PDB file of C-alpha atoms in Angstrom:
ATOM      1  CA  MET X1226       9.414 -15.631 -79.272  1.00  0.00           C
ATOM      2  CA  SER X1227      10.933 -12.131 -78.393  1.00  0.00           C
ATOM      3  CA  GLN X1228      11.565 -10.872 -75.338  1.00  0.00           C
ATOM      4  CA  GLU X1229      11.199  -7.301 -73.922  1.00  0.00           C
ATOM      5  CA  ILE X1230      13.543  -4.580 -72.144  1.00  0.00           C
ATOM      6  CA  ALA X1231      12.038  -3.728 -69.042  1.00  0.00           C
ATOM      7  CA  VAL X1232      13.867  -0.040 -66.915  1.00  0.00           C
ATOM      8  CA  ILE X1233      13.635   0.263 -63.070  1.00  0.00           C
ATOM      9  CA  GLY X1234      14.447   3.186 -61.354  1.00  0.00           C
ATOM     10  CA  SER X1235      13.556   6.849 -60.867  1.00  0.00           C
ATOM     11  CA  PRO X1236      11.243   8.442 -64.005  1.00  0.00           C
ATOM     12  CA  ASP X1237      14.771  10.641 -64.870  1.00  0.00           C
ATOM     13  CA  PHE X1238      16.158   7.572 -65.308  1.00  0.00           C
ATOM     14  CA  THR X1239      13.489   5.642 -67.141  1.00  0.00           C
ATOM     15  CA  THR X1240      12.544   8.643 -70.252  1.00  0.00           C
ATOM     16  CA  GLY X1241      15.472   7.964 -72.091  1.00  0.00           C
ATOM     17  CA  PHE X1242      14.273   4.150 -72.990  1.00  0.00           C
ATOM     18  CA  ARG X1243      10.669   5.030 -72.328  1.00  0.00           C
ATOM     19  CA  LEU X1244      11.231   7.831 -75.354  1.00  0.00           C
ATOM     20  CA  ALA X1245      13.300   4.883 -77.356  1.00  0.00           C
ATOM     21  CA  GLY X1246      10.590   2.309 -77.009  1.00  0.00           C
ATOM     22  CA  VAL X1247      10.936   0.725 -73.821  1.00  0.00           C
ATOM     23  CA  ARG X1248       7.574  -0.417 -73.134  1.00  0.00           C
ATOM     24  CA  LYS X1249       7.637  -1.968 -69.616  1.00  0.00           C
ATOM     25  CA  PHE X1250       8.952  -0.254 -67.105  1.00  0.00           C
ATOM     26  CA  HIS X1251       9.194   0.786 -63.251  1.00  0.00           C
ATOM     27  CA  ASN X1252       9.112   4.765 -62.202  1.00  0.00           C
ATOM     28  CA  VAL X1253      10.664   4.112 -57.983  1.00  0.00           C
ATOM     29  CA  GLU X1254      11.975   6.748 -56.412  1.00  0.00           C
ATOM     30  CA  SER X1255      15.276   6.357 -54.894  1.00  0.00           C
ATOM     31  CA  GLU X1256      15.088   6.498 -52.011  1.00  0.00           C
ATOM     32  CA  ASP X1257      12.037   3.783 -51.666  1.00  0.00           C
ATOM     33  CA  ALA X1258      14.076   1.181 -51.356  1.00  0.00           C
ATOM     34  CA  ASP X1259      11.390  -1.355 -50.961  1.00  0.00           C
ATOM     35  CA  ALA X1260       9.787  -0.548 -53.703  1.00  0.00           C
ATOM     36  CA  LEU X1261      13.264  -1.238 -55.936  1.00  0.00           C
ATOM     37  CA  ASP X1262      12.841  -4.355 -53.958  1.00  0.00           C
ATOM     38  CA  ASP X1263       9.415  -5.378 -55.406  1.00  0.00           C
ATOM     39  CA  ALA X1264       9.960  -3.920 -58.515  1.00  0.00           C
ATOM     40  CA  VAL X1265      13.157  -6.450 -59.481  1.00  0.00           C
ATOM     41  CA  ARG X1266      10.695  -9.209 -57.764  1.00  0.00           C
ATOM     42  CA  GLU X1267       8.223  -8.465 -60.229  1.00  0.00           C
ATOM     43  CA  VAL X1268      10.309  -7.629 -62.793  1.00  0.00           C
ATOM     44  CA  ALA X1269      12.035 -11.098 -63.018  1.00  0.00           C
ATOM     45  CA  ARG X1270       9.182 -12.795 -62.195  1.00  0.00           C
ATOM     46  CA  ASP X1271       8.021 -11.687 -65.897  1.00  0.00           C
ATOM     47  CA  GLU X1272       8.135 -14.343 -68.416  1.00  0.00           C
ATOM     48  CA  ASP X1273       7.478 -11.397 -71.302  1.00  0.00           C
ATOM     49  CA  VAL X1274      11.760  -9.855 -69.912  1.00  0.00           C
ATOM     50  CA  GLY X1275      14.879 -10.898 -70.962  1.00  0.00           C
ATOM     51  CA  ILE X1276      16.810  -8.252 -70.302  1.00  0.00           C
ATOM     52  CA  VAL X1277      16.140  -5.613 -67.275  1.00  0.00           C
ATOM     53  CA  VAL X1278      18.301  -2.394 -67.091  1.00  0.00           C
ATOM     54  CA  MET X1279      18.888  -0.828 -63.284  1.00  0.00           C
ATOM     55  CA  HIS X1280      21.468   2.180 -62.154  1.00  0.00           C
ATOM     56  CA  ASP X1281      24.118   1.169 -60.834  1.00  0.00           C
ATOM     57  CA  ASP X1282      23.377   3.565 -57.480  1.00  0.00           C
ATOM     58  CA  ASP X1283      19.533   1.825 -57.161  1.00  0.00           C
ATOM     59  CA  VAL X1284      21.163  -1.802 -57.722  1.00  0.00           C
ATOM     60  CA  ALA X1285      23.266  -1.227 -54.187  1.00  0.00           C
ATOM     61  CA  LEU X1286      19.662   0.361 -52.098  1.00  0.00           C
ATOM     62  CA  LEU X1287      18.668  -3.384 -52.559  1.00  0.00           C
ATOM     63  CA  SER X1288      17.506  -6.138 -50.105  1.00  0.00           C
ATOM     64  CA  ARG X1289      19.944  -9.222 -49.670  1.00  0.00           C
ATOM     65  CA  GLU X1290      17.206 -11.560 -51.860  1.00  0.00           C
ATOM     66  CA  PRO X1291      16.516  -8.982 -54.600  1.00  0.00           C
ATOM     67  CA  ARG X1292      20.053  -7.708 -54.771  1.00  0.00           C
ATOM     68  CA  SER X1293      20.571 -11.748 -55.403  1.00  0.00           C
ATOM     69  CA  ILE X1294      18.334 -12.014 -57.836  1.00  0.00           C
ATOM     70  CA  VAL X1295      20.364  -9.108 -59.627  1.00  0.00           C
ATOM     71  CA  ASP X1296      23.201 -10.604 -59.110  1.00  0.00           C
ATOM     72  CA  THR X1297      22.821 -14.170 -60.177  1.00  0.00           C
ATOM     73  CA  SER X1298      19.679 -14.621 -62.877  1.00  0.00           C
ATOM     74  CA  ILE X1299      20.428 -15.053 -66.209  1.00  0.00           C
ATOM     75  CA  GLU X1300      16.183 -14.872 -67.334  1.00  0.00           C
ATOM     76  CA  PRO X1301      15.762 -11.846 -67.523  1.00  0.00           C
ATOM     77  CA  THR X1302      19.712 -10.848 -67.532  1.00  0.00           C
ATOM     78  CA  PHE X1303      19.554  -8.001 -65.420  1.00  0.00           C
ATOM     79  CA  VAL X1304      22.111  -4.912 -66.946  1.00  0.00           C
ATOM     80  CA  THR X1305      23.653  -2.066 -64.614  1.00  0.00           C
ATOM     81  CA  LEU X1306      24.434   1.618 -65.679  1.00  0.00           C
ATOM     82  CA  GLY X1307      26.263   4.612 -63.890  1.00  0.00           C
ATOM     83  CA  GLY X1308      27.949   4.736 -60.774  1.00  0.00           C
ATOM     84  CA  GLY X1309      31.406   4.747 -62.656  1.00  0.00           C
ATOM     85  CA  ALA X1310      31.243   0.784 -63.566  1.00  0.00           C
ATOM     86  CA  GLY X1311      32.822   1.200 -67.098  1.00  0.00           C
ATOM     87  CA  SER X1312      33.713  -1.169 -69.460  1.00  0.00           C
ATOM     88  CA  SER X1313      34.950  -4.305 -67.160  1.00  0.00           C
ATOM     89  CA  GLY X1314      32.092  -4.028 -65.447  1.00  0.00           C
ATOM     90  CA  LEU X1315      29.714  -4.613 -68.289  1.00  0.00           C
ATOM     91  CA  ARG X1316      32.643  -7.170 -70.051  1.00  0.00           C
ATOM     92  CA  ASP X1317      31.688  -8.952 -66.467  1.00  0.00           C
ATOM     93  CA  GLN X1318      28.023  -8.689 -67.302  1.00  0.00           C
ATOM     94  CA  ILE X1319      27.919  -9.716 -71.102  1.00  0.00           C
ATOM     95  CA  LYS X1320      30.024 -12.514 -70.482  1.00  0.00           C
ATOM     96  CA  ARG X1321      27.633 -14.192 -67.241  1.00  0.00           C
ATOM     97  CA  ALA X1322      24.471 -13.759 -69.550  1.00  0.00           C
ATOM     98  CA  ILE X1323      25.746 -15.372 -72.830  1.00  0.00           C
ATOM     99  CA  GLY X1324      28.688 -18.165 -71.037  1.00  0.00           C
ATOM    100  CA  ILE X1325      31.292 -16.264 -73.048  1.00  0.00           C
ATOM    101  CA  ASP X1326      33.863 -13.523 -73.081  1.00  0.00           C
ATOM    102  CA  LEU X1327      32.846 -11.849 -76.453  1.00  0.00           C
ATOM    103  CA  MET X1328      36.524  -9.265 -75.908  1.00  0.00           C
ATOM    104  CA  ASP X1329      38.896 -12.103 -74.851  1.00  0.00           C
ATOM    105  CA  GLU X1330      42.309 -11.758 -77.565  1.00  0.00           C
ATOM    106  CA  ASP X1331      42.567 -15.357 -77.591  1.00  0.00           C
TER     107      ASP X1331
END
C-alpha cells in the first residue's frame, strides 16, 4: 500500500506541490493558528498520508498539542521547509523518520 504526500500551508505554499501532483492539501492562511492546528490533527489521523510538508513559519504558530504531533510523529512524517533550517534540520528529520543517519560518514 503506497501512502500519499500532504501539504499544509498558505495557498502560495501549496500551489507548487499541487502542480507537481500532490492531491492532499490544506490551504490555511498563516494568521489562522486555529485552522493550522485543526489541519495538523486531521492530516495526522489520515491513514493514507505518509509524509506531511509544512513551512517552518507555520509550525512555529502551532499550539502545544499539534506542535507535539509534528515533532514526534513517525507516521506520518512531518517535513518542514523554509526558515533557514538548512541541511542539519533535514538530516535530523530523515534520521527521525527512518531511524538511521544516511549522511553519517562512518
